[in-house]
mmCIF file of C-alpha atoms in Angstrom:
data_model
loop_
_atom_site.group_PDB
_atom_site.id
_atom_site.type_symbol
_atom_site.label_atom_id
_atom_site.label_comp_id
_atom_site.label_asym_id
_atom_site.label_seq_id
_atom_site.Cartn_x
_atom_site.Cartn_y
_atom_site.Cartn_z
ATOM 1 C CA MET Y 1 1.834 -23.536 22.727
ATOM 2 C CA PRO Y 2 -0.916 -26.128 22.165
ATOM 3 C CA SER Y 3 -1.751 -27.155 18.609
ATOM 4 C CA LEU Y 4 -4.236 -24.834 16.977
ATOM 5 C CA ASP Y 5 -5.965 -24.047 13.694
ATOM 6 C CA ILE Y 6 -5.482 -20.618 12.134
ATOM 7 C CA VAL Y 7 -8.153 -19.344 9.756
ATOM 8 C CA VAL Y 8 -7.098 -16.647 7.300
ATOM 9 C CA TRP Y 9 -9.534 -14.656 5.166
ATOM 10 C CA SER Y 10 -8.583 -11.669 3.056
ATOM 11 C CA GLU Y 11 -10.043 -9.286 0.509
ATOM 12 C CA LEU Y 12 -6.533 -8.432 -0.699
ATOM 13 C CA PRO Y 13 -5.545 -10.316 -3.874
ATOM 14 C CA PRO Y 14 -2.135 -11.980 -3.386
ATOM 15 C CA GLY Y 15 0.750 -11.110 -5.693
ATOM 16 C CA ALA Y 16 -0.822 -7.797 -6.713
ATOM 17 C CA GLY Y 17 1.507 -5.358 -4.940
ATOM 18 C CA LEU Y 18 -0.938 -4.518 -2.153
ATOM 19 C CA GLY Y 19 1.162 -5.838 0.716
ATOM 20 C CA SER Y 20 -1.040 -8.887 1.279
ATOM 21 C CA SER Y 21 1.915 -10.876 2.617
ATOM 22 C CA ALA Y 22 2.715 -8.102 5.112
ATOM 23 C CA ALA Y 23 -0.911 -7.897 6.235
ATOM 24 C CA TYR Y 24 -0.874 -11.674 6.709
ATOM 25 C CA ASN Y 25 2.413 -11.645 8.632
ATOM 26 C CA VAL Y 26 1.335 -8.772 10.880
ATOM 27 C CA CYS Y 27 -2.004 -10.401 11.726
ATOM 28 C CA LEU Y 28 -0.322 -13.763 12.308
ATOM 29 C CA ALA Y 29 2.346 -12.236 14.570
ATOM 30 C CA ALA Y 30 -0.246 -10.272 16.544
ATOM 31 C CA ALA Y 31 -2.472 -13.318 16.996
ATOM 32 C CA LEU Y 32 0.307 -15.699 18.028
ATOM 33 C CA LEU Y 33 1.966 -13.225 20.390
ATOM 34 C CA THR Y 34 -1.409 -12.592 22.039
ATOM 35 C CA VAL Y 35 -2.270 -16.294 22.323
ATOM 36 C CA CYS Y 36 1.163 -16.983 23.842
ATOM 37 C CA GLU Y 37 0.588 -14.060 26.249
ATOM 38 C CA GLU Y 38 3.796 -12.378 25.109
ATOM 39 C CA ILE Y 39 1.597 -9.303 24.681
ATOM 40 C CA ALA Y 40 -1.684 -8.556 26.439
ATOM 41 C CA ASN Y 41 -5.042 -8.780 24.681
ATOM 42 C CA PRO Y 42 -6.119 -5.105 24.542
ATOM 43 C CA LEU Y 43 -9.785 -5.854 23.801
ATOM 44 C CA LYS Y 44 -12.023 -5.200 26.809
ATOM 45 C CA ASP Y 45 -15.502 -6.623 27.339
ATOM 46 C CA GLY Y 46 -18.044 -4.744 25.278
ATOM 47 C CA GLU Y 47 -15.475 -3.073 23.038
ATOM 48 C CA PRO Y 48 -15.928 -3.610 19.276
ATOM 49 C CA VAL Y 49 -12.279 -3.021 18.389
ATOM 50 C CA SER Y 50 -9.001 -2.164 20.096
ATOM 51 C CA ARG Y 51 -5.297 -1.765 19.364
ATOM 52 C CA TRP Y 52 -2.138 -2.807 21.176
ATOM 53 C CA THR Y 53 0.255 -0.463 22.956
ATOM 54 C CA ALA Y 54 3.128 1.145 21.043
ATOM 55 C CA GLU Y 55 5.560 -1.232 22.748
ATOM 56 C CA ASP Y 56 3.509 -4.266 21.732
ATOM 57 C CA LEU Y 57 3.186 -2.971 18.177
ATOM 58 C CA GLU Y 58 6.975 -2.771 17.977
ATOM 59 C CA LEU Y 59 7.191 -6.464 18.860
ATOM 60 C CA ILE Y 60 4.451 -7.373 16.372
ATOM 61 C CA ASN Y 61 6.282 -5.458 13.649
ATOM 62 C CA LYS Y 62 9.583 -7.120 14.511
ATOM 63 C CA TRP Y 63 8.179 -10.641 14.085
ATOM 64 C CA ALA Y 64 6.152 -9.717 11.010
ATOM 65 C CA PHE Y 65 9.365 -8.493 9.367
ATOM 66 C CA GLN Y 66 10.900 -11.932 9.904
ATOM 67 C CA GLY Y 67 7.962 -13.447 8.039
ATOM 68 C CA GLU Y 68 8.466 -10.947 5.197
ATOM 69 C CA LYS Y 69 12.105 -12.047 4.949
ATOM 70 C CA VAL Y 70 11.016 -15.650 4.483
ATOM 71 C CA ILE Y 71 8.676 -14.675 1.654
ATOM 72 C CA HIS Y 72 10.616 -11.912 -0.130
ATOM 73 C CA GLY Y 73 14.264 -12.444 0.758
ATOM 74 C CA ASN Y 74 15.389 -8.858 1.390
ATOM 75 C CA PRO Y 75 12.303 -6.673 1.960
ATOM 76 C CA SER Y 76 12.467 -3.010 2.958
ATOM 77 C CA GLY Y 77 10.191 -3.436 5.970
ATOM 78 C CA VAL Y 78 7.810 -0.743 4.725
ATOM 79 C CA ASP Y 79 4.835 -3.026 4.087
ATOM 80 C CA ASN Y 80 4.854 -4.703 7.494
ATOM 81 C CA ALA Y 81 5.451 -1.323 9.192
ATOM 82 C CA VAL Y 82 2.457 0.348 7.544
ATOM 83 C CA SER Y 83 0.320 -2.754 8.213
ATOM 84 C CA THR Y 84 1.310 -2.508 11.876
ATOM 85 C CA TRP Y 85 1.093 1.240 12.439
ATOM 86 C CA GLY Y 86 -1.326 2.355 9.725
ATOM 87 C CA GLY Y 87 -1.479 5.872 8.303
ATOM 88 C CA ALA Y 88 1.376 6.961 6.027
ATOM 89 C CA LEU Y 89 5.096 6.398 6.478
ATOM 90 C CA ARG Y 90 8.329 7.902 5.232
ATOM 91 C CA TYR Y 91 11.030 5.451 4.135
ATOM 92 C CA GLN Y 92 14.485 6.937 3.614
ATOM 93 C CA GLN Y 93 17.866 5.230 3.712
ATOM 94 C CA GLY Y 94 16.439 2.275 5.585
ATOM 95 C CA LYS Y 95 14.738 4.418 8.227
ATOM 96 C CA ILE Y 96 10.961 4.382 8.637
ATOM 97 C CA SER Y 97 9.044 7.200 10.322
ATOM 98 C CA PRO Y 98 5.334 8.151 10.346
ATOM 99 C CA LEU Y 99 3.900 11.202 8.622
ATOM 100 C CA LYS Y 100 1.843 13.320 10.995
ATOM 101 C CA SER Y 101 -1.855 13.601 10.172
ATOM 102 C CA PRO Y 102 -1.704 12.825 6.442
ATOM 103 C CA PRO Y 103 -4.751 14.080 4.520
ATOM 104 C CA ALA Y 104 -7.360 11.570 3.394
ATOM 105 C CA LEU Y 105 -6.912 11.068 -0.340
ATOM 106 C CA LYS Y 106 -9.526 9.227 -2.375
ATOM 107 C CA ILE Y 107 -8.191 6.883 -5.024
ATOM 108 C CA LEU Y 108 -9.196 4.230 -7.479
ATOM 109 C CA LEU Y 109 -7.310 1.025 -6.761
ATOM 110 C CA THR Y 110 -7.048 -1.100 -9.900
ATOM 111 C CA ASN Y 111 -5.818 -4.666 -10.105
ATOM 112 C CA THR Y 112 -4.478 -5.556 -13.554
ATOM 113 C CA LYS Y 113 -4.555 -9.236 -12.517
ATOM 114 C CA VAL Y 114 -1.068 -9.675 -13.951
ATOM 115 C CA PRO Y 115 0.852 -11.759 -11.392
ATOM 116 C CA ARG Y 116 4.290 -10.596 -10.336
ATOM 117 C CA SER Y 117 7.017 -11.513 -7.890
ATOM 118 C CA THR Y 118 8.598 -8.879 -5.668
ATOM 119 C CA LYS Y 119 11.766 -10.953 -5.449
ATOM 120 C CA THR Y 120 12.048 -11.206 -9.253
ATOM 121 C CA LEU Y 121 11.454 -7.494 -9.755
ATOM 122 C CA MET Y 122 13.994 -6.577 -7.092
ATOM 123 C CA ALA Y 123 16.532 -8.757 -8.902
ATOM 124 C CA ARG Y 124 15.726 -6.983 -12.190
ATOM 125 C CA VAL Y 125 16.351 -3.573 -10.640
ATOM 126 C CA GLN Y 126 19.579 -4.810 -9.071
ATOM 127 C CA ASN Y 127 20.745 -6.040 -12.468
ATOM 128 C CA ARG Y 128 20.144 -2.616 -13.988
ATOM 129 C CA MET Y 129 21.969 -1.026 -11.062
ATOM 130 C CA LEU Y 130 25.036 -3.094 -11.949
ATOM 131 C CA LYS Y 131 24.671 -2.479 -15.684
ATOM 132 C CA PHE Y 132 23.910 1.260 -15.611
ATOM 133 C CA PRO Y 133 25.050 2.524 -12.199
ATOM 134 C CA GLU Y 134 25.193 6.263 -13.031
ATOM 135 C CA ILE Y 135 21.836 6.300 -14.830
ATOM 136 C CA MET Y 136 20.103 4.317 -12.096
ATOM 137 C CA ALA Y 137 21.620 6.500 -9.375
ATOM 138 C CA SER Y 138 20.240 9.591 -11.123
ATOM 139 C CA LEU Y 139 16.799 7.991 -11.426
ATOM 140 C CA LEU Y 140 16.736 7.104 -7.741
ATOM 141 C CA THR Y 141 17.849 10.627 -6.800
ATOM 142 C CA SER Y 142 14.996 12.060 -8.884
ATOM 143 C CA ILE Y 143 12.482 9.663 -7.309
ATOM 144 C CA ASP Y 144 13.685 10.793 -3.887
ATOM 145 C CA ALA Y 145 13.145 14.434 -4.889
ATOM 146 C CA ILE Y 146 9.625 13.593 -6.106
ATOM 147 C CA SER Y 147 8.880 11.913 -2.779
ATOM 148 C CA VAL Y 148 10.179 14.876 -0.795
ATOM 149 C CA GLU Y 149 8.032 17.274 -2.813
ATOM 150 C CA CYS Y 150 5.013 15.019 -2.379
ATOM 151 C CA GLU Y 151 5.546 14.967 1.383
ATOM 152 C CA ARG Y 152 5.761 18.767 1.398
ATOM 153 C CA VAL Y 153 2.451 19.073 -0.461
ATOM 154 C CA LEU Y 154 0.765 16.534 1.810
ATOM 155 C CA GLY Y 155 1.997 18.540 4.808
ATOM 156 C CA GLU Y 156 0.425 21.681 3.406
ATOM 157 C CA MET Y 157 -2.833 19.814 2.780
ATOM 158 C CA ALA Y 158 -2.869 18.501 6.349
ATOM 159 C CA ALA Y 159 -2.147 21.923 7.852
ATOM 160 C CA ALA Y 160 -4.951 23.723 6.033
ATOM 161 C CA ALA Y 161 -7.898 22.972 3.780
ATOM 162 C CA PRO Y 162 -6.622 21.229 0.619
ATOM 163 C CA ALA Y 163 -6.782 23.502 -2.425
ATOM 164 C CA PRO Y 164 -7.232 22.541 -6.108
ATOM 165 C CA GLU Y 165 -3.625 23.575 -6.691
ATOM 166 C CA HIS Y 166 -2.442 20.863 -4.319
ATOM 167 C CA TYR Y 167 -4.147 18.183 -6.391
ATOM 168 C CA LEU Y 168 -2.664 19.572 -9.606
ATOM 169 C CA VAL Y 169 0.830 19.284 -8.130
ATOM 170 C CA LEU Y 170 0.145 15.743 -6.883
ATOM 171 C CA GLU Y 171 -1.035 14.755 -10.365
ATOM 172 C CA GLU Y 172 2.198 16.048 -11.908
ATOM 173 C CA LEU Y 173 4.261 14.198 -9.303
ATOM 174 C CA ILE Y 174 2.302 10.989 -9.960
ATOM 175 C CA ASP Y 175 3.056 11.226 -13.685
ATOM 176 C CA MET Y 176 6.759 11.899 -13.127
ATOM 177 C CA ASN Y 177 7.040 9.073 -10.619
ATOM 178 C CA GLN Y 178 5.412 6.595 -12.981
ATOM 179 C CA HIS Y 179 7.816 7.492 -15.816
ATOM 180 C CA HIS Y 180 10.781 7.049 -13.496
ATOM 181 C CA LEU Y 181 9.506 3.665 -12.302
ATOM 182 C CA ASN Y 182 9.214 2.513 -15.910
ATOM 183 C CA ALA Y 183 12.818 3.556 -16.465
ATOM 184 C CA LEU Y 184 13.867 1.542 -13.407
ATOM 185 C CA GLY Y 185 12.422 -1.561 -15.056
ATOM 186 C CA VAL Y 186 9.382 -2.230 -12.887
ATOM 187 C CA GLY Y 187 6.696 -1.174 -15.347
ATOM 188 C CA HIS Y 188 4.408 -3.411 -17.419
ATOM 189 C CA ALA Y 189 2.201 -3.058 -20.502
ATOM 190 C CA SER Y 190 -0.898 -3.609 -18.344
ATOM 191 C CA LEU Y 191 0.072 -0.694 -16.085
ATOM 192 C CA ASP Y 192 0.703 1.494 -19.133
ATOM 193 C CA GLN Y 193 -2.810 0.596 -20.300
ATOM 194 C CA LEU Y 194 -4.248 1.503 -16.899
ATOM 195 C CA CYS Y 195 -2.529 4.915 -16.989
ATOM 196 C CA GLN Y 196 -3.700 5.591 -20.546
ATOM 197 C CA VAL Y 197 -7.330 4.721 -19.780
ATOM 198 C CA ALA Y 198 -7.345 6.926 -16.677
ATOM 199 C CA MET Y 199 -5.636 9.769 -18.553
ATOM 200 C CA ALA Y 200 -8.367 9.602 -21.218
ATOM 201 C CA HIS Y 201 -10.759 10.552 -18.399
ATOM 202 C CA GLY Y 202 -8.488 13.319 -17.114
ATOM 203 C CA LEU Y 203 -7.088 11.287 -14.214
ATOM 204 C CA HIS Y 204 -3.516 10.439 -13.238
ATOM 205 C CA SER Y 205 -2.203 7.025 -12.179
ATOM 206 C CA LYS Y 206 0.907 5.146 -11.151
ATOM 207 C CA LEU Y 207 1.861 1.637 -10.157
ATOM 208 C CA THR Y 208 1.854 0.638 -6.526
ATOM 209 C CA GLY Y 209 3.927 -2.044 -4.846
ATOM 210 C CA ALA Y 210 6.761 -3.700 -6.738
ATOM 211 C CA GLY Y 211 5.218 -3.130 -10.179
ATOM 212 C CA GLY Y 212 5.601 -5.581 -13.067
ATOM 213 C CA GLY Y 213 1.812 -5.905 -13.191
ATOM 214 C CA GLY Y 214 -0.213 -6.057 -10.024
ATOM 215 C CA CYS Y 215 -2.007 -2.866 -9.036
ATOM 216 C CA GLY Y 216 -2.055 0.834 -9.766
ATOM 217 C CA ILE Y 217 -3.620 3.803 -8.027
ATOM 218 C CA THR Y 218 -5.503 6.708 -9.589
ATOM 219 C CA LEU Y 219 -5.917 9.971 -7.676
ATOM 220 C CA LEU Y 220 -9.526 11.185 -7.384
ATOM 221 C CA ARG Y 221 -9.860 14.937 -7.027
ATOM 222 C CA PRO Y 222 -12.648 16.090 -4.692
ATOM 223 C CA ASP Y 223 -14.292 18.075 -7.521
ATOM 224 C CA LEU Y 224 -14.994 14.944 -9.570
ATOM 225 C CA GLU Y 225 -18.609 14.016 -10.207
ATOM 226 C CA GLY Y 226 -19.688 10.506 -9.313
ATOM 227 C CA SER Y 227 -20.574 9.865 -12.944
ATOM 228 C CA GLU Y 228 -16.993 10.673 -13.992
ATOM 229 C CA VAL Y 229 -15.592 8.193 -11.492
ATOM 230 C CA GLU Y 230 -18.067 5.502 -12.608
ATOM 231 C CA ALA Y 231 -17.184 6.081 -16.266
ATOM 232 C CA THR Y 232 -13.496 5.596 -15.443
ATOM 233 C CA LYS Y 233 -14.203 2.430 -13.472
ATOM 234 C CA GLN Y 234 -16.280 1.006 -16.332
ATOM 235 C CA ALA Y 235 -13.524 1.780 -18.825
ATOM 236 C CA LEU Y 236 -10.932 0.049 -16.636
ATOM 237 C CA THR Y 237 -13.090 -3.012 -16.014
ATOM 238 C CA SER Y 238 -13.707 -3.312 -19.765
ATOM 239 C CA TYR Y 239 -10.029 -4.266 -20.047
ATOM 240 C CA GLY Y 240 -10.539 -7.058 -17.518
ATOM 241 C CA PHE Y 241 -9.205 -5.104 -14.544
ATOM 242 C CA ASP Y 242 -10.788 -5.075 -11.083
ATOM 243 C CA CYS Y 243 -11.396 -1.598 -9.690
ATOM 244 C CA TRP Y 244 -12.350 -0.253 -6.245
ATOM 245 C CA GLU Y 245 -12.821 3.179 -4.709
ATOM 246 C CA THR Y 246 -10.934 3.575 -1.450
ATOM 247 C CA CYS Y 247 -8.824 6.001 0.614
ATOM 248 C CA ILE Y 248 -5.122 6.179 1.376
ATOM 249 C CA GLY Y 249 -4.350 5.819 5.069
ATOM 250 C CA ALA Y 250 -6.108 3.587 7.593
ATOM 251 C CA PRO Y 251 -5.583 2.299 11.138
ATOM 252 C CA GLY Y 252 -2.970 -0.400 11.528
ATOM 253 C CA VAL Y 253 -3.426 -3.883 12.964
ATOM 254 C CA SER Y 254 -6.377 -4.116 15.356
ATOM 255 C CA ILE Y 255 -8.263 -6.776 17.259
ATOM 256 C CA HIS Y 256 -12.020 -6.975 16.708
ATOM 257 C CA SER Y 257 -14.819 -8.622 18.612
ATOM 258 C CA ALA Y 258 -16.730 -11.170 16.529
ATOM 259 C CA ALA Y 259 -19.916 -9.134 16.879
ATOM 260 C CA SER Y 260 -18.278 -6.050 15.361
ATOM 261 C CA LEU Y 261 -17.382 -7.720 12.057
ATOM 262 C CA ASP Y 262 -19.352 -6.962 8.913
ATOM 263 C CA VAL Y 263 -21.949 -9.540 7.988
ATOM 264 C CA ALA Y 264 -20.062 -10.380 4.783
ATOM 265 C CA VAL Y 265 -16.889 -11.036 6.759
ATOM 266 C CA ARG Y 266 -18.659 -13.228 9.310
ATOM 267 C CA GLN Y 267 -20.305 -15.227 6.523
ATOM 268 C CA ALA Y 268 -16.969 -15.711 4.783
ATOM 269 C CA LEU Y 269 -15.298 -16.895 7.977
ATOM 270 C CA ASP Y 270 -18.197 -19.207 8.814
ATOM 271 C CA GLY Y 271 -17.787 -20.826 5.416
ATOM 272 C CA LEU Y 272 -14.111 -21.735 5.951
#
């Protein structure tokens, strides 16, 4: 391969539990494999965006996982897999499989701006596993049961029109999951503050990523008024947090034509 310059631009804050390292590794693997002609460039003339074949995505994911190992030591592979394939994935006993047609869920994504290290947090959990094996095993079993129930509810929501009852169950599961994660040792005072502020506005939140700071997500029910969402965002930002409205689930790694990029993205890249 000839020498080359690689320009990286991201809206994802690093070290916040949003999988920024996985997104970086997936994009880097896809770009290098395409430049080396190990995989074909799927973008045709006149197309704004395209994706690689399933076989090529497998290779991209494989190399991205190697990059994640360099950064995190012993990662699960979930972050690079979801960055590659998009949508929603099930991770169980080391096996990763996609969820079929997950419903679009609106959330608030809040960055506490408290830096954390996935490797450090994983070591903390491992230490508790050695110190309290029976307690930690019970916690992990309960978290698994919460995940299974959540998947069942999401399946119902995907099969038919989501009902208010579905959101009520998801809110309960979010609360239970957050309490369990605190017990595992991956919580943080900033995340507790996030949950308390959201709860004061009738909303339910949990950490995302490795925890220990970083980011949390808040479920937005479809019956919420825009003013209620704005009031919650203002309350969260008053504590110094950054807050965005977004959706869970998106396409995985893609290749875009330069003309298809948003103006803000093109301006940012031009400035590098």
